[in-house]
Amino acid sequence: MTESAAKSYAAALLPGTLPAGPNAWLNRLRAAALERANALAVPTTRDEDWRFTDLSPLYKTAYQPATFPTEMPREAIERLFVPEATSRLVYVDGHYVPEMSMTGDDGISVGTVVDSVRGAPGIAEGHIARLVGVEQDPFAAVNTAYLQHGAVVAVPRDHQASRPVQLLFVSTQPERASYPRVLVVVERGAELSFIEDYVSLAGGAYFVNGVTEIAVGENASVRHVRVQRDSEQSFHIATCGVSLARDARYASQNICFGARISRLSHNVRQEGEGTDCKLDGLALVAGRQLADTHSSIDHAQPNGRSRQLHKCIVDGAAHAVFNGRIVVRRGAQRTDSAQSSRNLLLTGKAHVDTKPQLEILADDVKCAHGATVGQLDPDHVFYLRSRGLSEAAARNLLTYAFAAEIVDRIPIASLRERLEELVTRRTQAKV
Amino acid sequence: MRNPGGKLLLEVRGLTTSVSGVEILKGIDLAVREGEVHAIMGPNGSGKSTLAKALAGHPAYKVTGGEARLDGQDLFALAPEERARAGLFLGFQYPVEVPGVTNASFLRLAYNTVQGARGKDELDPLEFDDFVREKLKLLDINPAFLDRSVNDGFSGGEKKRNEILQMALLEPRLAVLDETDSGLDIDALRVVANGVNSLHAPDRAIVLVTHYQRLLNYITPDYVHVMAGGRIIKTGDKSLALELESRGYDWLLESGRAVAA
């Protein structure tokens, strides 16, 4: 794709005009984003950050924003509810559906960007577009230009939310685009678990372009589960930016099953001393899917700790990409970081590109990293067969087990069980 | 007990096996009858483990000649899982770790697969739980085993106990235990021996592949075979194991060479 064609793609996604909303700050932010989006070219494989992920199939269609769905598949959506959650925001085709949402009284403020969030005035204005900027990233710029009813979750100081918050993004219309947006602000000493769940109900080709920002305050803790199960014809491009203040803790499981082409850029910045970050990832893809995870953990302050385990299971002629960047800045002494990328190829045509990227500028640090790419170990298959399991059953069980190591870390029981079932179905296709 | 008139359970004749193109077994003959306990001893590299793996059907161990019959059935015509269902059990020297699958679900899957193949009823999770806890008690194994991932983070001794538990559940006709005693402390050794002895029945047989005589303090073999250079070079009773313990293998290897010359 030529530079000018790449430039005009972002423009083709944009709204012609921006109807002025009630919030002057939001109007200004959107206008600035619109301007940037018009100026930026979308990436091609000539960009180092995108060399394995060719978005030209996406660029063939200028997906226009979905309208509010005329028929709401209520029952199908309700089946996706996580019963543990007492607060839930539901978005269908990018539109907020208040009558299916629930802002429970768990001491958490939950609402949307455009409406002022009860109990947390000014929270959106103060934080949005800080952790995922629009300057360099055309997809984030387009997302921000459309920003209206994005989800806001704010946990006040020292409040420990006992129940998880569920943010559900359902797609029902093919050939359309949606722009999910999430802002999570957890104040000093507070705790939160939340789920971001992207689901297709009607299949088809569509485009999800999401941005998530998570600010974790001093000595606060966030547990974040992200599930992407969009249709296998869809495109899913998302950026998640996380900042950690002093002694903050952030643990995430990022599970990716869906999309023809998906890309998650997950960027964590340790802005205070003594923070702790755990990133777990699982991509389970088949057919001709491509799943790309780019992560970055930026140790900017001393005594930080990070643990990352990313796993890919690649079947059929699918392709997985993992690029794990770890930065330890000068002065970020006594950083303790470990990263592991483990990849399982189930066929000869399956493919994975995995790349650790370490940039270490401090001298008193512990940084370990490793990557493996392989097929199921014949000794493992033999062990299970010697106990009576057929070869297919043995392979399925081992594949399931490989995935389960990540899924088992999800702290919300009902979601964990559902995903275990989903993994079982997806790893047992060939019996 | 020696059972010369008993039913032949395993019969191996002229077995040759190669690994990565190198011939390891150079003609093994072995007959195991119901009710018998055999010990196969020998120095490192003599081919003991190769014999165990070839019988169980490990794909890296290529049978190049000879035959093996289990209950008269041609073993080498069967896939590894079919051999297991037919009643062959291999206790592994290095049991594999399977993180992500609980021992309870793995044991139930294996048990039900083998039961189903033998035309017996499968057990649901609750029934299986009762059944397996009974076995745990019998074998003096901690029930916490069930909730842990298969062998994941198990000590060497715990892995071997898990092998014995699997053997007890699957109730094989013939159990071949490959160095199950290696690296065990005295307690674990007792559990292993206890498991083997409790499985021992007139219609079953056990083959212990071992490097040391130690396990044979707890289990009395009817036959002791000594392997060297891919062949069985001497067969005797348990006094042979004691002799090996005091004299080592060299005298046997030398007399073997003298005979060959």
XYZ file of C-alpha atoms in Angstrom:
692
model
C 0.000 0.000 0.000
C 1.337 3.416 -0.899
C 1.792 6.123 1.679
C -1.068 8.209 0.304
C -3.417 5.223 0.209
C -2.486 4.429 3.815
C -3.145 8.028 4.748
C -6.532 8.131 3.116
C -7.651 4.921 4.903
C -7.715 6.615 8.321
C -9.535 9.550 6.766
C -12.093 7.199 5.205
C -12.991 5.888 8.655
C -13.549 9.321 10.127
C -16.777 11.192 10.675
C -17.245 14.042 8.214
C -18.282 16.454 10.910
C -18.182 16.379 14.674
C -21.514 17.302 16.152
C -20.777 19.484 19.179
C -21.549 17.666 22.438
C -22.352 19.187 25.822
C -18.763 18.927 27.102
C -16.437 21.562 25.725
C -13.305 19.633 26.826
C -14.503 16.536 25.000
C -15.285 18.530 21.862
C -11.781 19.935 21.899
C -10.196 16.524 22.464
C -12.178 14.992 19.623
C -11.384 17.821 17.229
C -7.675 17.455 17.954
C -7.891 13.688 17.459
C -9.733 14.159 14.186
C -7.022 16.445 12.971
C -4.288 13.957 13.910
C -6.167 11.047 12.357
C -6.427 12.959 9.105
C -2.694 13.602 9.142
C -1.462 10.114 10.133
C -0.914 7.189 7.811
C -2.065 3.776 8.993
C 0.771 1.265 9.405
C 2.064 -1.099 6.751
C 4.513 -3.989 6.988
C 7.281 -1.498 6.237
C 6.839 -0.165 9.778
C 9.113 -2.122 12.115
C 6.306 -2.464 14.657
C 3.999 -4.021 12.083
C 6.335 -6.068 9.953
C 4.635 -9.401 10.694
C 1.088 -8.073 10.607
C -0.185 -7.111 7.218
C -3.349 -5.046 7.584
C -4.061 -4.741 3.878
C -7.134 -7.055 4.147
C -8.560 -4.489 6.595
C -7.726 -1.580 4.339
C -9.880 -2.997 1.541
C -13.018 -1.882 3.347
C -13.668 1.507 4.936
C -15.931 0.224 7.696
C -18.468 2.837 8.729
C -19.669 3.118 12.328
C -22.509 0.783 13.237
C -25.876 2.344 13.984
C -27.759 1.496 17.178
C -28.981 -2.063 16.607
C -32.641 -2.270 15.638
C -33.042 -5.610 17.337
C -31.350 -6.267 20.631
C -30.418 -9.969 21.125
C -31.128 -9.662 24.838
C -31.014 -13.324 25.767
C -27.777 -14.000 23.949
C -26.232 -10.997 25.655
C -27.506 -12.004 29.081
C -25.842 -15.371 28.660
C -22.546 -13.510 28.526
C -23.075 -11.888 31.912
C -20.623 -12.811 34.612
C -22.731 -13.484 37.711
C -20.052 -12.324 40.149
C -20.214 -8.770 38.757
C -22.385 -6.205 40.500
C -21.480 -3.479 38.018
C -21.702 -3.992 34.292
C -21.617 -1.809 31.223
C -22.957 -3.300 28.001
C -22.071 -2.006 24.560
C -23.637 -3.375 21.404
C -21.954 -2.470 18.128
C -20.162 0.302 19.990
C -23.363 1.780 21.438
C -23.936 1.984 25.161
C -27.055 0.087 26.212
C -28.078 1.517 29.595
C -31.078 -0.780 30.076
C -28.812 -3.843 29.995
C -26.156 -2.205 32.125
C -26.006 -2.070 35.883
C -24.116 0.362 38.005
C -24.200 -1.451 41.299
C -23.686 0.112 44.658
C -20.316 -1.386 45.390
C -18.691 1.938 46.179
C -17.333 2.099 42.637
C -18.271 4.886 40.235
C -19.237 3.451 36.870
C -20.542 5.445 33.958
C -19.726 6.832 30.547
C -17.415 9.573 29.400
C -20.064 11.964 28.114
C -22.343 11.722 31.120
C -20.653 12.964 34.224
C -19.797 9.916 36.270
C -21.654 9.931 39.565
C -19.311 10.175 42.518
C -16.306 10.969 40.350
C -16.814 14.325 38.644
C -14.037 15.382 36.332
C -12.469 11.921 36.312
C -12.776 11.459 32.552
C -11.573 14.926 31.734
C -8.628 14.518 34.074
C -7.421 11.168 32.764
C -8.624 10.358 29.297
C -6.148 10.258 26.398
C -3.252 10.548 28.851
C -2.057 6.954 28.673
C -2.923 6.285 25.043
C -2.141 9.383 23.056
C -3.371 10.291 19.610
C -0.174 11.912 18.356
C 1.461 8.854 16.762
C -1.227 6.223 16.648
C -3.788 6.627 13.836
C -6.128 3.954 15.235
C -6.167 5.567 18.683
C -6.758 8.917 16.983
C -9.770 7.587 15.058
C -11.087 5.984 18.254
C -10.733 9.264 20.124
C -12.417 11.228 17.349
C -15.494 9.037 17.896
C -15.274 9.160 21.706
C -18.663 9.695 23.340
C -20.030 7.008 25.639
C -16.784 5.259 26.570
C -16.814 3.281 29.816
C -15.432 4.895 32.942
C -14.694 2.954 36.122
C -13.369 4.904 39.102
C -12.537 3.414 42.499
C -12.116 5.969 45.300
C -9.231 6.035 47.686
C -8.766 2.992 49.939
C -11.919 1.343 48.631
C -11.583 -2.365 48.045
C -14.145 -3.396 45.464
C -15.237 -6.891 46.449
C -16.956 -7.743 43.151
C -15.590 -7.493 39.626
C -16.825 -4.985 37.052
C -17.756 -6.377 33.660
C -17.390 -4.365 30.478
C -19.072 -6.225 27.647
C -18.598 -5.287 23.996
C -20.862 -7.239 21.699
C -20.804 -7.100 17.905
C -23.941 -7.982 15.960
C -23.631 -6.113 12.661
C -21.281 -7.236 9.906
C -19.520 -4.716 7.672
C -19.485 -2.076 10.393
C -16.960 -0.515 12.768
C -17.145 0.076 16.517
C -14.858 2.103 18.762
C -14.827 0.717 22.296
C -13.212 2.946 24.886
C -12.382 2.197 28.502
C -10.972 4.368 31.247
C -10.167 2.836 34.634
C -8.899 4.998 37.487
C -8.083 3.311 40.779
C -7.092 5.730 43.505
C -4.515 5.303 46.227
C -4.866 2.123 48.260
C -7.941 0.929 46.349
C -8.525 -2.425 44.661
C -10.433 -3.474 41.560
C -10.983 -6.523 39.344
C -12.496 -5.939 35.942
C -13.256 -7.832 32.769
C -13.174 -6.540 29.240
C -14.987 -9.012 27.034
C -15.265 -8.636 23.240
C -17.752 -11.032 21.696
C -19.310 -11.657 18.293
C -22.947 -12.746 18.229
C -23.596 -12.791 14.484
C -20.196 -13.420 12.905
C -19.198 -11.709 9.699
C -16.465 -9.251 8.869
C -16.399 -6.110 10.997
C -13.858 -3.836 12.640
C -13.311 -3.279 16.349
C -10.918 -0.454 17.138
C -10.500 -0.119 20.896
C -8.570 1.919 23.413
C -8.226 1.130 27.129
C -6.489 3.280 29.725
C -5.801 2.148 33.270
C -4.313 4.394 35.944
C -3.341 2.506 39.089
C -2.705 4.794 42.063
C -0.215 4.533 44.867
C -0.360 1.150 46.597
C -3.504 0.315 44.626
C -4.196 -3.000 42.926
C -5.897 -3.846 39.641
C -6.704 -7.255 38.225
C -7.605 -7.048 34.580
C -8.980 -9.831 32.404
C -9.292 -9.147 28.703
C -11.031 -11.636 26.439
C -11.193 -11.197 22.696
C -13.555 -13.642 20.991
C -14.583 -11.704 17.932
C -15.645 -13.487 14.754
C -12.984 -15.193 12.656
C -13.632 -12.793 9.788
C -13.348 -9.646 11.871
C -10.524 -7.221 12.543
C -9.650 -6.233 16.090
C -7.073 -3.566 16.799
C -6.630 -2.286 20.312
C -4.235 -0.428 22.528
C -4.150 -0.714 26.300
C -2.066 1.778 28.265
C -1.384 1.256 31.980
C 0.388 3.494 34.476
C 1.530 2.319 37.891
C 2.174 4.754 40.725
C 4.428 3.916 43.662
C 3.871 0.381 45.066
C 0.972 -0.214 42.671
C 0.133 -3.739 41.534
C -1.303 -4.741 38.180
C -2.035 -8.292 37.032
C -3.658 -9.143 33.742
C -4.718 -12.116 31.672
C -5.182 -11.372 28.030
C -6.982 -14.164 26.185
C -7.248 -14.001 22.421
C -9.335 -16.483 20.431
C -10.947 -14.440 17.730
C -10.581 -12.183 14.712
C -9.089 -12.760 11.300
C -6.425 -10.244 12.240
C -6.012 -8.997 15.790
C -3.473 -6.737 17.343
C -3.173 -5.768 20.981
C -0.595 -3.233 22.036
C -0.330 -3.534 25.806
C 1.923 -0.897 27.333
C 2.663 -0.685 31.047
C 4.683 2.107 32.572
C 6.057 1.856 36.089
C 6.049 5.468 37.130
C 6.663 4.978 40.826
C 9.053 2.874 42.870
C 8.301 -0.667 43.992
C 5.555 -1.530 41.520
C 4.553 -5.023 40.530
C 3.271 -5.996 37.092
C 2.123 -9.387 35.842
C 1.155 -9.860 32.210
C -0.195 -13.240 31.145
C -1.241 -13.827 27.580
C -2.799 -16.630 25.604
C -3.478 -16.592 21.880
C -5.287 -19.642 20.529
C -5.767 -19.358 16.791
C -6.531 -21.633 13.834
C -7.464 -21.513 10.162
C -5.977 -18.412 8.642
C -6.150 -16.212 11.736
C -3.395 -13.853 12.772
C -3.009 -12.817 16.416
C -0.421 -10.178 17.242
C 0.450 -9.133 20.788
C 2.907 -6.341 21.313
C 3.653 -5.604 24.933
C 5.909 -3.122 26.605
C 6.830 -2.920 30.267
C 8.684 0.253 31.034
C 10.589 0.143 34.305
C 11.135 3.833 34.919
C 11.732 3.694 38.685
C 13.771 1.533 41.095
C 12.634 -1.687 42.783
C 10.077 -2.582 40.154
C 9.098 -6.131 39.463
C 7.503 -7.654 36.370
C 6.498 -11.155 35.343
C 5.265 -12.034 31.909
C 4.174 -15.373 30.476
C 2.830 -15.289 26.949
C 1.640 -18.427 25.210
C 0.473 -19.036 21.662
C -1.224 -22.140 20.328
C -1.284 -22.054 16.564
C -3.295 -24.513 14.507
C -4.067 -24.774 10.794
C -2.260 -22.157 8.739
C -2.621 -19.529 11.427
C 0.032 -17.080 12.536
C 0.842 -15.656 15.961
C 3.111 -12.752 16.722
C 4.571 -11.799 20.084
C 6.845 -8.856 20.623
C 7.687 -8.308 24.275
C 9.575 -5.173 25.027
C 11.127 -4.676 28.459
C 12.721 -1.334 29.185
C 14.783 -0.700 32.310
C 15.666 2.945 32.464
C 18.813 4.390 33.925
C 18.083 4.762 37.611
C 15.532 1.927 37.677
C 17.932 -0.032 39.858
C 17.048 -3.338 41.460
C 14.444 -4.021 38.809
C 13.465 -7.683 38.784
C 11.960 -8.745 35.488
C 11.226 -12.103 33.901
C 9.610 -12.794 30.574
C 8.746 -16.085 28.957
C 7.246 -16.696 25.539
C 6.082 -20.238 24.893
C 4.615 -21.292 21.596
C 2.962 -24.462 20.450
C 2.607 -25.189 16.740
C 0.020 -27.851 15.977
C 0.635 -28.182 12.231
C 3.456 -27.775 9.763
C 1.775 -24.700 8.328
C 1.273 -22.923 11.621
C 3.658 -20.080 12.182
C 4.869 -17.919 15.033
C 7.140 -14.912 15.260
C 8.303 -14.223 18.787
C 10.735 -11.563 19.784
C 11.874 -10.416 23.193
C 13.166 -6.893 23.095
C 15.235 -5.877 26.098
C 16.559 -2.387 26.588
C 18.437 -2.284 29.860
C 20.132 0.938 30.880
C 20.495 0.323 34.637
C 23.281 -1.943 35.937
C 21.890 -3.463 39.135
C 19.007 -5.458 37.679
C 17.739 -9.004 37.298
C 16.259 -9.629 33.871
C 15.491 -13.097 32.588
C 13.813 -13.929 29.347
C 13.274 -16.975 27.219
C 11.305 -18.164 24.238
C 10.393 -21.626 23.008
C 8.664 -22.640 19.808
C 7.767 -26.230 19.277
C 5.332 -29.007 18.722
C 3.885 -31.290 21.351
C 6.652 -33.316 22.966
C 6.458 -36.924 21.664
C 7.456 -38.184 25.125
C 4.441 -36.408 26.614
C 2.102 -37.839 23.985
C 3.542 -41.302 24.581
C 3.097 -41.012 28.341
C -0.620 -40.354 27.968
C -1.048 -43.046 25.304
C 0.651 -45.538 27.592
C -2.225 -44.842 29.998
C -4.790 -45.815 27.385
C -5.605 -42.433 25.817
C -5.843 -42.391 22.038
C -3.283 -40.302 20.210
C -5.907 -37.641 19.416
C -7.109 -37.559 23.032
C -3.528 -37.298 24.269
C -2.738 -34.429 21.916
C -5.957 -32.644 22.834
C -5.293 -32.990 26.540
C -1.750 -31.660 26.208
C -2.917 -28.751 24.077
C -5.638 -27.967 26.579
C -3.116 -28.149 29.401
C -0.805 -25.746 27.620
C -3.621 -23.193 27.445
C -5.017 -23.938 30.879
C -1.871 -22.726 32.592
C -2.918 -19.192 31.609
C -6.694 -19.576 31.882
C -6.341 -21.023 35.395
C -4.872 -17.722 36.558
C -8.106 -15.827 35.877
C -9.371 -14.780 39.302
C -13.119 -14.832 38.455
C -14.447 -18.381 38.783
C -17.409 -18.294 36.404
C -15.413 -16.661 33.629
C -12.545 -19.069 34.182
C -14.888 -22.045 33.866
C -16.489 -20.715 30.684
C -13.128 -20.092 29.118
C -11.975 -23.565 30.111
C -14.948 -24.929 28.189
C -14.145 -22.717 25.242
C -10.525 -23.854 25.268
C -11.668 -27.473 25.519
C -13.896 -27.053 22.469
C -11.191 -25.341 20.505
C -8.506 -27.869 21.363
C -10.693 -30.885 20.666
C -11.738 -30.077 17.132
C -9.924 -33.012 15.631
C -11.182 -35.980 17.651
C 5.938 -67.477 43.089
C 7.510 -69.391 40.246
C 4.722 -70.754 38.167
C 6.206 -73.050 35.542
C 2.882 -74.654 34.748
C 1.030 -71.316 34.745
C -0.418 -69.409 31.852
C 2.115 -67.591 29.722
C 1.387 -63.873 30.055
C 4.281 -62.295 28.206
C 6.420 -64.071 25.695
C 9.316 -62.289 24.014
C 11.373 -64.035 21.351
C 14.459 -62.801 19.542
C 13.548 -59.147 20.093
C 15.875 -56.645 18.450
C 15.322 -52.909 18.794
C 17.150 -49.842 17.606
C 17.109 -46.206 18.695
C 18.150 -43.528 16.197
C 19.525 -46.252 13.932
C 21.682 -47.846 16.647
C 20.817 -51.407 17.589
C 20.359 -51.622 21.364
C 18.527 -54.892 21.901
C 20.275 -57.756 20.173
C 17.928 -60.644 20.711
C 15.885 -60.849 23.899
C 14.004 -63.959 24.979
C 11.778 -63.698 28.007
C 8.796 -65.665 29.295
C 6.646 -64.315 32.130
C 3.830 -66.430 33.548
C 0.841 -65.399 35.625
C 1.663 -64.744 39.249
C 5.378 -64.222 38.692
C 7.665 -61.350 39.624
C 10.715 -60.838 37.412
C 13.581 -58.460 38.009
C 15.700 -57.252 35.130
C 19.032 -55.923 36.289
C 22.154 -54.759 34.582
C 24.659 -51.944 34.273
C 23.823 -48.604 32.676
C 23.442 -48.857 28.924
C 22.684 -52.566 28.961
C 19.310 -52.047 27.291
C 16.958 -52.535 30.282
C 14.962 -49.355 29.696
C 14.935 -49.946 25.954
C 13.249 -53.285 26.536
C 10.595 -51.619 28.720
C 9.914 -48.842 26.192
C 9.882 -51.190 23.201
C 7.279 -53.358 24.916
C 5.115 -50.303 25.661
C 5.488 -48.959 22.116
C 7.468 -45.744 22.410
C 7.709 -44.442 18.821
C 11.425 -43.651 19.114
C 12.200 -47.331 19.838
C 12.059 -49.245 16.575
C 11.470 -52.958 16.776
C 13.619 -54.435 14.021
C 13.056 -58.129 14.645
C 11.510 -60.765 16.872
C 8.129 -60.803 18.502
C 6.314 -60.174 21.757
C 2.968 -61.597 22.812
C 0.767 -60.504 25.679
C -1.866 -63.120 26.433
C -1.065 -64.538 23.026
C -1.793 -61.226 21.298
C 0.878 -59.738 19.024
C 1.983 -56.645 20.983
C 3.794 -55.023 18.099
C 0.612 -54.953 16.012
C -0.962 -52.708 18.648
C -0.688 -48.942 19.211
C 0.635 -47.918 22.650
C -2.884 -47.132 23.903
C -4.150 -50.508 22.684
C -1.367 -52.226 24.612
C -2.421 -50.311 27.726
C -6.046 -51.302 27.215
C -4.950 -54.909 26.679
C -3.431 -54.848 30.164
C 0.159 -53.655 29.797
C 1.357 -50.942 32.160
C 4.684 -49.138 31.953
C 5.841 -47.307 35.068
C 8.090 -44.519 33.806
C 11.582 -43.764 34.967
C 10.897 -40.090 34.278
C 7.148 -39.450 34.477
C 6.061 -36.486 32.381
C 4.734 -33.262 33.936
C 1.437 -31.997 32.579
C 0.743 -28.590 34.132
C -2.834 -27.427 33.617
C -4.507 -30.826 34.024
C -5.433 -31.986 37.493
C -4.287 -35.410 38.519
C -7.886 -36.303 39.408
C -9.196 -35.597 35.914
C -6.241 -37.289 34.241
C -6.572 -40.406 36.386
C -10.299 -40.566 35.707
C -9.786 -40.130 31.966
C -7.194 -42.910 31.882
C -9.268 -45.157 34.122
C -12.473 -44.697 32.140
C -10.721 -45.148 28.810
C -9.232 -48.444 29.909
C -12.458 -49.582 31.625
C -14.473 -48.720 28.519
C -12.101 -50.706 26.322
C -12.525 -53.704 28.633
C -16.312 -53.448 28.387
C -16.689 -52.289 31.994
C -18.643 -49.352 33.397
C -17.071 -45.943 33.502
C -17.244 -43.898 36.699
C -18.575 -40.353 37.008
C -16.454 -37.833 38.911
C -18.103 -38.527 42.272
C -17.919 -42.299 41.963
C -14.345 -42.048 40.793
C -13.465 -39.820 43.714
C -14.649 -42.477 46.190
C -12.793 -45.160 44.283
C -9.517 -43.277 44.009
C -9.541 -42.212 47.668
C -9.829 -45.828 48.653
C -6.697 -46.585 46.624
C -4.885 -43.593 48.100
C -5.536 -44.881 51.577
C -4.339 -48.327 50.608
C -1.128 -46.935 49.160
C -0.607 -44.329 51.882
C -0.587 -41.456 49.408
C -1.668 -37.931 50.359
C -5.122 -37.074 48.858
C -3.777 -33.591 48.045
C -2.232 -35.386 45.057
C -5.585 -35.342 43.308
C -5.954 -31.582 43.110
C -2.462 -30.921 41.828
C -1.529 -30.847 38.160
C -0.202 -34.155 36.853
C 3.338 -34.519 38.224
C 3.757 -30.735 38.043
C 6.257 -29.659 40.665
C 6.230 -33.156 42.167
C 9.418 -34.378 43.796
C 11.042 -37.460 42.278
C 9.469 -39.596 44.981
C 6.014 -38.090 44.474
C 6.168 -38.787 40.756
C 6.986 -42.409 41.394
C 4.147 -42.699 43.910
C 1.876 -41.285 41.243
C 3.030 -44.000 38.854
C 2.160 -46.614 41.439
C -1.238 -44.998 41.962
C -1.905 -45.146 38.223
C -0.870 -48.773 38.183
C -3.193 -49.558 41.073
C -6.097 -47.852 39.302
C -5.571 -49.420 35.904
C -5.076 -52.944 37.324
C -2.863 -54.192 34.510
C -2.282 -57.834 33.625
C 1.419 -57.063 33.318
C 3.207 -54.130 34.940
C 6.687 -53.214 33.736
C 8.266 -50.776 36.190
C 11.226 -48.977 34.680
C 13.643 -47.921 37.433
C 10.698 -46.960 39.600
C 12.988 -47.283 42.592
C 15.709 -44.914 41.424
C 16.191 -41.738 43.445
C 13.726 -42.717 46.176
C 14.141 -42.266 49.884
C 13.266 -45.139 52.141
C 9.646 -44.019 52.678
C 8.929 -43.621 48.998
C 10.601 -46.934 48.324
C 8.281 -48.562 50.835
C 5.239 -47.014 49.128
C 6.396 -48.317 45.779
C 7.077 -51.764 47.168
C 3.763 -51.759 48.994
C 1.964 -50.838 45.764
C 3.707 -53.544 43.824
C 2.997 -56.148 46.473
C -0.658 -55.177 46.708
C -1.055 -55.500 42.951
C 0.569 -58.887 42.987
C -2.072 -61.503 42.286
C -2.185 -65.013 40.831
C -3.505 -63.747 37.499
C -1.011 -60.888 37.091
C 2.697 -60.461 36.685
C 5.289 -57.811 37.367
C 8.587 -57.023 35.693
C 10.889 -54.751 37.692
C 13.641 -53.050 35.756
C 16.184 -51.918 38.293
C 19.768 -50.959 38.645
C 20.043 -51.721 42.330
C 19.235 -54.636 44.542
C 17.637 -52.286 47.112
C 14.026 -52.609 45.917
C 14.383 -56.379 46.091
C 14.658 -56.123 49.878
C 10.952 -55.359 49.789
C 9.801 -57.360 46.798
C 10.919 -60.903 46.283
C 11.467 -61.725 42.630
C 10.941 -65.214 41.301
C 13.479 -64.632 38.558
C 16.400 -62.278 38.237
C 17.690 -61.600 34.729
C 20.916 -59.782 34.075
C 21.188 -57.781 30.886
C 24.378 -56.619 29.227
C 25.058 -55.427 25.710
C 21.438 -55.798 24.666
C 21.096 -59.432 25.734
C 20.047 -61.358 28.818
C 23.317 -62.934 29.858
C 22.227 -64.717 33.016
C 19.019 -65.749 34.717
C 18.744 -66.889 38.290
C 16.671 -66.454 41.431
C 16.886 -63.757 44.096
C 20.263 -65.032 45.268
C 21.647 -63.739 41.967
C 20.571 -60.210 42.924
C 22.372 -60.550 46.250
C 25.441 -61.803 44.509
C 25.359 -58.827 42.165
C 25.035 -56.553 45.185
C 28.212 -57.899 46.743
C 30.271 -58.609 43.618
C 29.043 -56.014 41.088
C 28.508 -56.807 37.440
C 32.080 -57.189 36.241
C 32.538 -60.869 37.016
C 29.415 -61.651 35.001
C 30.456 -59.506 32.080
C 33.878 -61.144 32.041
C 32.497 -64.674 32.186
C 30.026 -63.618 29.465
C 32.936 -62.517 27.303
C 34.794 -65.723 28.056
C 31.791 -67.729 26.944
C 31.447 -65.638 23.811
C 35.121 -66.168 23.017
